[in-house]
Short mmCIF file of C-alpha atoms in Angstrom, two decimals:
data_model
loop_
_atom_site.label_atom_id
_atom_site.label_comp_id
_atom_site.label_asym_id
_atom_site.label_seq_id
_atom_site.Cartn_x
_atom_site.Cartn_y
_atom_site.Cartn_z
CA MET A 1380 -48.16 -94.98 67.08
CA ASN A 1381 -46.93 -98.55 66.51
CA LYS A 1382 -46.63 -99.18 70.27
CA LEU A 1383 -50.10 -97.78 70.80
CA LEU A 1384 -51.53 -100.10 68.16
CA SER A 1385 -49.66 -103.11 69.61
CA GLY A 1386 -50.91 -102.38 73.10
CA LEU A 1387 -54.45 -101.93 71.90
CA SER A 1388 -54.27 -105.19 70.00
CA VAL A 1389 -52.96 -107.10 73.04
CA PHE A 1390 -55.70 -105.64 75.22
CA LEU A 1391 -58.37 -106.64 72.73
CA LEU A 1392 -56.92 -110.12 72.32
CA LEU A 1393 -56.75 -110.70 76.08
CA ALA A 1394 -60.30 -109.57 76.47
CA HIS A 1395 -61.45 -111.70 73.57
CA ASN A 1396 -59.56 -114.80 74.75
CA GLU A 1397 -60.80 -114.35 78.27
CA CYS A 1398 -64.36 -114.39 77.07
CA ALA A 1399 -63.74 -117.30 74.71
CA ALA A 1400 -62.02 -119.29 77.47
CA LYS A 1401 -64.89 -118.76 79.78
CA LYS A 1402 -67.37 -119.90 77.17
CA ARG A 1403 -65.45 -122.99 76.04
CA GLY A 1404 -63.79 -123.92 79.38
CA LEU A 1405 -60.27 -124.19 78.01
CA THR A 1406 -57.26 -125.12 80.08
CA LEU A 1407 -54.57 -122.65 80.97
CA GLU A 1408 -52.07 -124.10 78.49
CA GLN A 1409 -54.63 -123.94 75.70
CA ARG A 1410 -55.45 -120.37 76.54
CA MET A 1411 -51.75 -119.37 76.49
CA ALA A 1412 -51.22 -121.04 73.10
CA LEU A 1413 -54.27 -119.29 71.73
CA LEU A 1414 -53.00 -115.97 73.10
CA GLU A 1415 -49.58 -116.40 71.42
CA GLU A 1416 -51.31 -117.21 68.14
CA ARG A 1417 -53.42 -114.09 68.44
CA LEU A 1418 -50.37 -111.97 69.23
CA GLU A 1419 -48.54 -113.17 66.11
CA VAL A 1420 -51.55 -112.30 63.97
CA SER A 1421 -51.81 -108.90 65.64
CA GLU A 1422 -48.10 -108.13 65.07
CA LYS A 1423 -48.38 -109.03 61.40
CA ARG A 1424 -51.40 -106.71 61.01
CA SER A 1425 -49.54 -103.96 62.82
CA GLU A 1426 -46.48 -104.29 60.53
CA LYS A 1427 -48.76 -104.22 57.47
CA ALA A 1428 -50.51 -101.09 58.74
CA GLU A 1429 -47.14 -99.44 59.39
CA ARG A 1430 -45.96 -100.23 55.85
CA MET A 1431 -49.16 -98.78 54.44
CA LEU A 1432 -48.74 -95.56 56.46
CA LYS A 1433 -45.16 -95.13 55.28
CA SER A 1434 -46.18 -95.68 51.65
CA PHE A 1435 -49.02 -93.15 51.95
CA ASP A 1436 -46.67 -90.62 53.54
CA ILE A 1437 -44.07 -91.03 50.75
CA GLU A 1438 -46.69 -90.65 48.01
CA GLN A 1439 -48.16 -87.59 49.70
CA HIS A 1440 -44.75 -85.87 49.97
CA SER A 1441 -43.94 -86.73 46.34
CA GLU A 1442 -47.23 -85.21 45.16
CA ILE A 1443 -46.60 -82.06 47.17
CA ARG A 1444 -43.12 -81.72 45.69
CA GLN A 1445 -44.54 -82.19 42.16
CA ILE A 1446 -47.20 -79.52 42.73
CA ARG A 1447 -44.59 -77.10 44.07
CA SER A 1448 -42.29 -77.81 41.10
CA GLU A 1449 -45.07 -77.11 38.59
CA GLN A 1450 -46.02 -73.92 40.41
CA ASP A 1451 -42.38 -72.79 40.38
CA LYS A 1452 -42.24 -73.41 36.62
CA LYS A 1453 -45.40 -71.35 36.13
CA ASP A 1454 -43.97 -68.52 38.20
CA VAL A 1455 -40.71 -68.56 36.22
CA ASN A 1456 -42.56 -68.54 32.90
CA ARG A 1457 -44.83 -65.76 34.10
CA TYR A 1458 -41.82 -63.68 35.12
CA ALA A 1459 -40.06 -64.34 31.80
CA VAL A 1460 -43.15 -63.27 29.82
CA ALA A 1461 -43.56 -60.15 31.94
CA GLU A 1462 -39.91 -59.29 31.52
CA SER A 1463 -40.11 -59.83 27.75
CA THR A 1464 -43.26 -57.70 27.52
CA GLN A 1465 -41.61 -54.94 29.52
CA GLU A 1466 -38.66 -55.01 27.08
CA LYS A 1467 -41.00 -54.66 24.12
CA ILE A 1468 -42.82 -51.77 25.74
CA SER A 1469 -39.70 -49.87 26.76
CA SER A 1470 -37.70 -50.50 23.57
CA PRO A 1471 -38.35 -48.30 20.47
CA GLY A 1472 -40.23 -49.81 17.54
CA VAL A 1473 -37.51 -48.67 15.11
CA LEU A 1474 -33.89 -48.26 16.16
CA LEU A 1475 -31.71 -46.57 13.53
CA SER A 1476 -28.12 -45.91 14.53
CA GLY A 1477 -29.16 -44.38 17.84
CA PHE A 1478 -31.21 -41.48 16.43
CA ASN A 1479 -33.59 -40.03 18.98
CA GLU A 1480 -36.21 -39.07 16.40
CA LEU A 1481 -37.09 -40.52 13.01
CA LYS A 1482 -39.99 -39.27 10.87
CA PHE A 1483 -41.41 -40.56 7.59
CA TYR A 1484 -43.98 -38.53 5.64
CA GLY A 1485 -45.20 -37.84 2.13
CA ASP A 1486 -46.76 -35.24 -0.15
CA VAL A 1487 -48.82 -36.29 -3.18
CA GLU A 1488 -49.63 -33.53 -5.67
CA PHE A 1489 -51.18 -33.83 -9.15
CA ASN A 1490 -52.44 -31.00 -11.37
CA ILE A 1491 -54.73 -30.61 -14.36
CA ASP A 1492 -53.76 -27.38 -16.16
CA ALA A 1493 -55.20 -25.29 -18.93
CA ALA A 1494 -53.23 -22.23 -20.01
CA SER A 1495 -52.75 -19.81 -22.85
CA LYS A 1496 -49.51 -19.73 -24.83
CA SER A 1497 -47.03 -21.91 -23.00
CA GLY A 1498 -43.85 -20.18 -21.97
CA GLN A 1499 -44.87 -16.59 -22.63
CA LEU A 1500 -44.07 -15.62 -19.08
CA VAL A 1501 -41.02 -17.17 -17.44
CA MET A 1502 -41.87 -20.84 -17.66
CA ILE A 1503 -40.07 -23.31 -15.47
CA ASN A 1504 -38.83 -26.31 -17.48
CA SER A 1505 -40.86 -25.32 -20.53
CA GLY A 1506 -41.30 -28.17 -22.96
CA VAL A 1507 -39.70 -28.64 -26.36
CA ASN A 1508 -41.42 -26.68 -29.13
CA SER A 1509 -43.62 -25.00 -26.52
CA ASP A 1510 -43.36 -21.70 -28.41
CA SER A 1511 -45.53 -23.11 -31.17
CA VAL A 1512 -48.34 -24.10 -28.78
CA ASN A 1513 -51.12 -21.53 -28.53
CA GLU A 1514 -53.19 -23.35 -25.91
CA ARG A 1515 -51.89 -25.91 -23.44
CA TRP A 1516 -53.70 -28.74 -21.68
CA ASP A 1517 -51.54 -30.67 -19.30
CA LEU A 1518 -51.64 -33.22 -16.48
CA ASN A 1519 -48.58 -33.13 -14.26
CA GLY A 1520 -47.56 -33.85 -10.70
CA ARG A 1521 -45.27 -35.68 -8.35
CA ILE A 1522 -45.01 -37.77 -5.19
CA LEU A 1523 -42.58 -36.68 -2.50
CA LEU A 1524 -41.34 -38.98 0.26
CA GLY A 1525 -39.63 -37.42 3.26
CA PHE A 1526 -37.20 -38.93 5.76
CA ASP A 1527 -36.11 -36.75 8.69
CA GLY A 1528 -33.87 -37.78 11.55
CA ALA A 1529 -32.63 -35.81 14.55
CA ARG A 1530 -30.61 -36.30 17.72
CA LYS A 1531 -31.05 -33.92 20.66
CA LEU A 1532 -28.96 -33.63 23.79
CA ASP A 1533 -29.97 -32.35 27.22
CA ASN A 1534 -27.63 -29.36 26.88
CA GLY A 1535 -29.57 -28.10 23.82
CA TYR A 1536 -27.25 -29.28 21.06
CA PHE A 1537 -28.83 -31.14 18.14
CA ALA A 1538 -27.99 -32.62 14.74
CA GLY A 1539 -30.04 -34.23 12.01
CA PHE A 1540 -30.76 -34.75 8.35
CA SER A 1541 -33.55 -34.51 5.79
CA ALA A 1542 -33.91 -36.42 2.52
CA GLN A 1543 -36.85 -36.02 0.12
CA PRO A 1544 -36.90 -38.26 -2.99
CA LEU A 1545 -39.25 -36.93 -5.65
CA ALA A 1546 -40.94 -39.00 -8.38
CA ASN A 1547 -42.87 -37.13 -11.07
CA ILE A 1548 -45.62 -38.28 -13.38
CA HIS A 1549 -43.28 -38.43 -16.38
CA GLY A 1550 -41.29 -41.27 -14.84
CA SER A 1551 -38.18 -39.47 -13.63
CA VAL A 1552 -36.92 -39.50 -10.04
CA ASN A 1553 -35.16 -36.51 -8.52
CA ILE A 1554 -34.51 -35.08 -5.07
CA ASP A 1555 -36.23 -32.11 -3.49
CA ASP A 1556 -34.28 -31.50 -0.26
CA ALA A 1557 -31.12 -33.28 0.88
CA LEU A 1558 -29.38 -31.67 3.83
CA LEU A 1559 -27.53 -31.99 7.11
CA PHE A 1560 -28.20 -29.59 9.98
CA PHE A 1561 -26.79 -29.03 13.48
CA GLY A 1562 -26.77 -26.35 16.16
CA LYS A 1563 -28.10 -25.37 19.59
CA LYS A 1564 -31.76 -24.93 20.42
CA ASP A 1565 -33.00 -21.32 20.29
CA LYS A 1566 -29.42 -20.14 19.64
CA TRP A 1567 -27.83 -20.98 16.29
CA LYS A 1568 -28.16 -23.43 13.42
CA VAL A 1569 -26.13 -24.58 10.40
CA LYS A 1570 -27.56 -26.24 7.28
CA VAL A 1571 -25.53 -27.81 4.47
CA GLY A 1572 -26.85 -29.37 1.27
CA ARG A 1573 -29.76 -28.80 -1.09
CA PHE A 1574 -32.65 -26.72 0.29
CA GLU A 1575 -34.36 -23.33 0.04
CA ALA A 1576 -33.40 -20.46 2.31
CA TYR A 1577 -35.74 -17.81 3.75
CA ASP A 1578 -38.70 -16.92 1.49
CA MET A 1579 -38.53 -13.20 0.72
CA PHE A 1580 -41.53 -13.17 -1.65
CA PRO A 1581 -44.25 -15.41 -0.11
CA LEU A 1582 -47.31 -15.93 -2.32
CA ASN A 1583 -49.63 -17.36 0.36
CA GLN A 1584 -51.86 -20.15 -1.02
CA ASP A 1585 -50.03 -20.08 -4.37
CA THR A 1586 -51.55 -22.60 -6.75
CA PHE A 1587 -50.90 -21.59 -10.34
CA ILE A 1588 -48.63 -18.76 -11.47
CA GLU A 1589 -46.54 -19.72 -14.48
CA TYR A 1590 -43.46 -17.73 -13.56
CA SER A 1591 -43.23 -18.65 -9.86
CA GLY A 1592 -40.33 -21.08 -9.92
CA ASN A 1593 -39.22 -22.82 -6.74
CA THR A 1594 -35.54 -23.32 -7.51
CA ALA A 1595 -32.53 -21.25 -8.49
CA ASN A 1596 -32.51 -22.84 -11.96
CA ASP A 1597 -34.25 -21.80 -15.20
CA ILE A 1598 -36.09 -18.85 -13.64
CA TYR A 1599 -34.92 -16.35 -16.26
CA ALA A 1600 -36.25 -17.08 -19.76
CA ASP A 1601 -34.80 -14.72 -22.32
CA GLY A 1602 -37.43 -12.94 -24.39
CA ARG A 1603 -40.05 -13.28 -21.63
CA GLY A 1604 -40.95 -10.98 -18.81
CA TYR A 1605 -38.87 -11.49 -15.66
CA ILE A 1606 -40.73 -11.33 -12.35
CA TYR A 1607 -37.83 -11.01 -9.90
CA MET A 1608 -38.65 -12.54 -6.48
CA MET A 1609 -35.34 -12.72 -4.58
CA LYS A 1610 -34.84 -16.38 -5.59
CA GLU A 1611 -31.54 -16.31 -7.49
CA GLY A 1612 -29.51 -17.00 -4.34
CA ARG A 1613 -32.19 -18.81 -2.34
CA GLY A 1614 -31.06 -22.33 -3.19
CA ARG A 1615 -32.39 -25.80 -4.03
CA SER A 1616 -30.25 -25.70 -7.14
CA ASN A 1617 -29.65 -28.51 -9.60
CA ALA A 1618 -26.16 -27.15 -10.26
CA GLY A 1619 -24.76 -26.51 -6.77
CA GLY A 1620 -25.35 -26.48 -3.02
CA ASN A 1621 -26.06 -24.28 0.00
CA PHE A 1622 -24.29 -23.47 3.24
CA LEU A 1623 -26.49 -21.53 5.69
CA ILE A 1624 -25.90 -20.09 9.18
CA SER A 1625 -28.79 -18.71 11.21
CA LYS A 1626 -29.30 -17.33 14.71
CA GLN A 1627 -32.36 -16.48 16.79
CA LEU A 1628 -32.00 -13.59 19.26
CA ASP A 1629 -35.21 -12.75 21.11
CA ASN A 1630 -37.57 -11.36 18.43
CA TRP A 1631 -34.80 -11.09 15.82
CA TYR A 1632 -33.78 -13.70 13.28
CA PHE A 1633 -30.50 -13.54 11.30
CA GLU A 1634 -29.57 -15.72 8.37
CA LEU A 1635 -26.70 -15.90 5.89
CA ASN A 1636 -27.05 -18.30 2.98
CA THR A 1637 -24.22 -19.08 0.57
CA LEU A 1638 -25.07 -20.68 -2.78
CA LEU A 1639 -22.26 -22.15 -4.86
CA GLU A 1640 -23.35 -23.25 -8.34
CA ASP A 1641 -22.95 -22.99 -12.09
CA GLY A 1642 -24.32 -19.49 -12.61
CA THR A 1643 -25.51 -20.17 -16.16
CA SER A 1644 -28.15 -22.57 -14.73
CA LEU A 1645 -30.14 -19.44 -13.82
CA TYR A 1646 -31.03 -18.98 -17.49
CA ASN A 1647 -33.48 -21.15 -19.34
CA ASP A 1648 -31.57 -22.54 -22.36
CA GLY A 1649 -28.49 -20.57 -21.20
CA ASN A 1650 -29.42 -17.39 -23.08
CA TYR A 1651 -29.26 -13.84 -21.69
CA HIS A 1652 -30.00 -10.73 -23.77
CA GLY A 1653 -29.76 -12.72 -26.96
CA ARG A 1654 -26.39 -14.31 -26.21
CA ASP A 1655 -25.29 -17.76 -25.11
CA MET A 1656 -23.63 -17.58 -21.69
CA GLU A 1657 -20.17 -19.15 -21.28
CA ARG A 1658 -19.16 -20.36 -17.82
CA GLN A 1659 -15.60 -19.74 -16.64
CA LYS A 1660 -16.12 -20.53 -12.94
CA ASN A 1661 -18.90 -21.05 -10.44
CA VAL A 1662 -20.77 -18.18 -8.84
CA ALA A 1663 -21.00 -17.60 -5.08
CA TYR A 1664 -24.21 -15.91 -3.99
CA LEU A 1665 -24.27 -14.37 -0.51
CA ARG A 1666 -27.82 -13.84 0.80
CA PRO A 1667 -28.13 -12.21 4.25
CA VAL A 1668 -31.62 -11.91 5.79
CA ILE A 1669 -32.83 -10.03 8.88
CA ALA A 1670 -36.36 -10.64 10.23
CA TRP A 1671 -38.07 -8.96 13.19
CA SER A 1672 -41.24 -10.23 14.88
CA PRO A 1673 -42.41 -7.77 17.56
CA THR A 1674 -45.65 -9.78 17.95
CA GLU A 1675 -46.63 -13.34 17.22
CA GLU A 1676 -48.63 -12.31 14.15
CA PHE A 1677 -46.44 -9.65 12.53
CA THR A 1678 -43.04 -10.13 10.83
CA VAL A 1679 -40.99 -7.72 8.75
CA SER A 1680 -37.88 -8.93 6.91
CA ALA A 1681 -35.19 -7.40 4.71
CA ALA A 1682 -32.54 -9.11 2.59
CA MET A 1683 -30.09 -8.83 -0.26
CA GLU A 1684 -28.39 -11.33 -2.55
CA ALA A 1685 -25.30 -10.82 -4.68
CA ASN A 1686 -22.81 -12.84 -6.67
CA VAL A 1687 -19.35 -12.01 -5.32
CA VAL A 1688 -17.30 -13.83 -8.01
CA ASN A 1689 -16.15 -11.66 -10.92
CA ASN A 1690 -16.16 -12.97 -14.49
CA ALA A 1691 -17.98 -16.15 -13.50
CA TYR A 1692 -19.79 -16.27 -16.83
CA GLY A 1693 -20.43 -14.03 -19.83
CA TYR A 1694 -19.83 -13.91 -23.58
CA THR A 1695 -17.03 -13.17 -26.03
CA ASP A 1696 -17.58 -10.05 -28.16
CA SER A 1697 -16.63 -9.51 -31.78
CA LYS A 1698 -13.16 -8.30 -30.74
CA GLY A 1699 -12.45 -11.49 -28.81
CA ASN A 1700 -12.85 -9.88 -25.39
CA PHE A 1701 -14.71 -11.65 -22.59
CA VAL A 1702 -17.65 -9.57 -21.29
CA ASP A 1703 -18.75 -10.34 -17.73
CA GLN A 1704 -22.51 -10.86 -17.24
CA SER A 1705 -22.41 -12.36 -13.74
CA ASP A 1706 -22.63 -9.12 -11.74
CA ARG A 1707 -26.12 -9.37 -10.20
CA THR A 1708 -27.29 -7.79 -6.92
CA GLY A 1709 -30.81 -7.90 -5.53
CA TYR A 1710 -32.64 -6.32 -2.61
CA GLY A 1711 -35.93 -7.25 -1.01
CA MET A 1712 -38.35 -6.46 1.78
CA SER A 1713 -41.39 -8.35 3.01
CA MET A 1714 -44.07 -7.74 5.64
CA THR A 1715 -46.42 -10.48 6.83
CA TRP A 1716 -49.45 -10.49 9.10
CA ASN A 1717 -50.36 -14.09 10.03
CA GLY A 1718 -53.58 -14.05 12.04
CA LEU A 1719 -53.83 -17.86 11.88
CA LYS A 1720 -51.23 -18.10 14.64
CA THR A 1721 -53.69 -16.68 17.18
CA ASP A 1722 -56.98 -17.48 15.42
CA PRO A 1723 -56.72 -20.73 13.40
CA GLU A 1724 -60.37 -20.57 12.32
CA ASN A 1725 -60.88 -16.96 11.18
CA GLY A 1726 -57.37 -15.51 11.02
CA ILE A 1727 -56.27 -13.51 7.97
CA VAL A 1728 -52.84 -13.87 6.34
CA VAL A 1729 -51.53 -10.85 4.40
CA ASN A 1730 -48.18 -10.51 2.59
CA LEU A 1731 -46.68 -7.33 1.15
CA ASN A 1732 -43.50 -7.97 -0.88
CA THR A 1733 -41.03 -5.86 -2.85
CA ALA A 1734 -37.86 -6.83 -4.74
CA TYR A 1735 -35.33 -4.98 -6.92
CA LEU A 1736 -32.54 -6.40 -9.10
CA ASP A 1737 -29.53 -4.48 -10.42
CA ALA A 1738 -27.94 -6.63 -13.13
CA ASN A 1739 -25.80 -6.13 -16.23
CA ASN A 1740 -27.73 -3.89 -18.64
CA GLU A 1741 -31.01 -4.67 -16.85
CA LYS A 1742 -33.03 -3.33 -13.92
CA ASP A 1743 -36.07 -5.22 -12.57
CA PHE A 1744 -38.57 -4.16 -9.90
CA THR A 1745 -41.37 -6.34 -8.49
CA ALA A 1746 -44.07 -5.66 -5.88
CA GLY A 1747 -46.92 -7.84 -4.75
CA ILE A 1748 -49.70 -8.14 -2.20
CA ASN A 1749 -51.83 -11.16 -1.37
CA ALA A 1750 -54.35 -12.13 1.30
CA LEU A 1751 -55.79 -15.41 2.56
CA TRP A 1752 -59.02 -15.71 4.55
CA LYS A 1753 -60.73 -18.97 5.35
CA ARG A 1754 -59.96 -21.00 2.18
CA PHE A 1755 -59.88 -18.20 -0.37
CA GLU A 1756 -56.72 -16.41 -1.55
CA LEU A 1757 -56.41 -13.35 -3.79
CA GLY A 1758 -53.26 -11.54 -4.90
CA TYR A 1759 -51.74 -9.02 -7.31
CA ILE A 1760 -48.16 -8.77 -8.64
CA TYR A 1761 -46.60 -5.85 -10.48
CA ALA A 1762 -43.31 -6.28 -12.38
CA HIS A 1763 -41.29 -3.72 -14.36
CA ASN A 1764 -38.28 -4.69 -16.52
CA LYS A 1765 -35.92 -2.14 -18.06
CA ILE A 1766 -33.59 -3.61 -20.70
CA ASP A 1767 -30.66 -1.31 -21.58
CA GLU A 1768 -28.85 -3.52 -24.08
CA PHE A 1769 -29.94 -6.35 -26.33
CA SER A 1770 -28.38 -8.42 -29.10
CA GLY A 1771 -30.12 -10.25 -31.89
CA VAL A 1772 -33.19 -12.45 -31.85
CA VAL A 1773 -33.81 -14.37 -28.64
CA CYS A 1774 -36.32 -16.90 -29.85
CA ASP A 1775 -37.76 -17.94 -33.17
CA ASN A 1776 -41.47 -17.71 -32.37
CA ASP A 1777 -43.52 -15.05 -30.57
CA CYS A 1778 -40.84 -13.34 -28.47
CA TRP A 1779 -42.34 -10.63 -26.32
CA ILE A 1780 -39.09 -8.91 -25.27
CA ASP A 1781 -36.69 -8.46 -28.19
CA ASP A 1782 -35.34 -4.91 -27.89
CA GLU A 1783 -33.99 -2.29 -25.44
CA ARG A 1784 -37.21 -1.07 -23.85
CA SER A 1785 -39.23 -0.99 -20.64
CA TYR A 1786 -41.79 -3.72 -20.06
CA THR A 1787 -44.53 -4.04 -17.44
CA ILE A 1788 -46.48 -7.10 -16.31
CA HIS A 1789 -49.67 -7.02 -14.22
CA THR A 1790 -50.87 -10.32 -12.75
CA ILE A 1791 -53.94 -11.18 -10.68
CA HIS A 1792 -54.00 -14.63 -9.09
CA ALA A 1793 -56.56 -16.45 -6.94
CA SER A 1794 -57.15 -19.87 -5.42
CA TYR A 1795 -59.71 -21.74 -3.33
CA ARG A 1796 -59.20 -24.85 -1.20
CA PHE A 1797 -61.74 -27.63 -0.68
CA ALA A 1798 -60.55 -29.13 2.59
CA ASN A 1799 -60.83 -32.73 3.82
CA VAL A 1800 -62.50 -34.11 0.70
CA MET A 1801 -64.75 -37.12 1.43
CA ASP A 1802 -64.13 -36.43 5.14
CA MET A 1803 -60.51 -37.53 4.70
CA GLU A 1804 -58.11 -35.43 6.72
CA ASN A 1805 -55.24 -33.88 4.71
CA PHE A 1806 -56.87 -34.61 1.35
CA ASN A 1807 -57.52 -31.24 -0.34
CA ILE A 1808 -58.50 -30.03 -3.79
CA TYR A 1809 -57.39 -26.57 -4.96
CA LEU A 1810 -58.81 -24.43 -7.74
CA GLY A 1811 -56.32 -21.86 -8.97
CA THR A 1812 -56.22 -19.24 -11.71
CA TYR A 1813 -54.18 -16.27 -12.91
CA TYR A 1814 -54.55 -13.52 -15.51
CA SER A 1815 -51.62 -11.42 -16.73
CA ILE A 1816 -51.44 -8.30 -18.88
CA LEU A 1817 -48.10 -7.63 -20.62
CA ASP A 1818 -47.52 -4.00 -21.54
CA SER A 1819 -44.64 -2.21 -23.25
CA ASP A 1820 -43.83 0.86 -25.32
CA LYS A 1821 -43.20 -1.45 -28.25
CA MET A 1822 -45.80 -1.04 -31.02
CA TYR A 1823 -46.96 -4.18 -32.78
CA ILE A 1824 -48.14 -4.32 -36.38
CA ASN A 1825 -51.73 -4.18 -35.17
CA ASP A 1826 -50.88 -1.06 -33.13
CA SER A 1827 -51.35 -2.90 -29.85
CA SER A 1828 -48.72 -2.70 -27.11
CA THR A 1829 -50.40 -5.16 -24.76
CA GLU A 1830 -50.95 -8.90 -24.63
CA SER A 1831 -52.65 -11.16 -22.10
CA ARG A 1832 -51.90 -14.53 -20.60
CA TYR A 1833 -54.15 -16.71 -18.43
CA GLY A 1834 -54.36 -20.15 -16.87
CA VAL A 1835 -56.50 -22.35 -14.60
CA ARG A 1836 -55.55 -25.37 -12.52
CA VAL A 1837 -57.18 -28.15 -10.50
CA ARG A 1838 -54.76 -29.52 -7.91
CA PHE A 1839 -55.22 -32.75 -5.95
CA LYS A 1840 -53.07 -32.77 -2.83
CA TYR A 1841 -52.75 -35.41 -0.14
CA LEU A 1842 -50.40 -35.30 2.83
CA PHE A 1843 -49.48 -38.35 4.91
#
């Protein structure tokens, strides 16, 4: 390009000088001098133009490199952000020691109760001086928090835990369930800890029945009627723990629960037949259960529970001999039709339950039926206690059972559920009531052998 410019400049100068020489009539020497002068000027202009072109080319390349560098930085940042976002999406929100599943949930339940004489049936955790209370108004409840974790493998094996802290309205904090479980899917399972085993006396939408305890503690109150429900070896004890093995085989379910505990915790205040029970060793309840489900709706189950430890607890007689009172064996059968499994809107749930206890100097039989349709539940429970031997006065005020006789208790219970209150899912209000008639061959001073007990409850329940 430089040579082209130089040649063009020379050509223009020659042409220009030729014209100027012709006009002015210059001599040859003058024209040559003028031509050399013009050539020097032309070369200087050419060098200046070349320098300008080089400078423009350098600046242009520098700008291009800067643009490319900035674009590369943007691409790197964009890739880093995308990679970070992908990590956040693919990584779990909570990572706890490698558990595959972690669940947190809660159950809020508060009750307003009104009942006749407190503790006249088997009351769970009856209050101090409750025998002197003719009518009872009470507000009670609790908040349960649940934490469940599980790990599952591709070959079907699994393991996990469950912990349920429980805070009640009176300010104390306890635990509902606390257990470890492991096994193989649809094959077998082992549970160890504090929990309840298979329910052999389901009460459907049970809301308020004074004697329906949920644990293996304090469910027998001496001097009151005993409604035996196959719960003595079921578990969730405050004085021991469970070890359970279960297996599913087609439509059959097998379970064996072992409860090891202080056997005297079964009795409210530790009294049985008018005597204070003395513990020598812990009991061991074995509770096998067999359940068969030929269809999705129907299940029939049979079970027994028995303490297999001799002389676990008892009393010392007047001769100084220890008398065993820990020999207790129970049998039960239950049939359930659960139409909600195939018809969640209009299905009917019906339970038919029976239970029989053969204990020291006492025989107890219980039968019950209940049905749930839509939100309404209605049930009836019959209980018969036969006391063969008794000693002394059991309680100081208004004992109903205080002698060797047969006693019968008839109870009707009902409840209704208001679902999704204020259009809030899982917020329900229950209305519950029961009425019991206590009958015996014992004649009172007023020649009446029957008494009645009743109660009503409003329950506020929220699940989250």
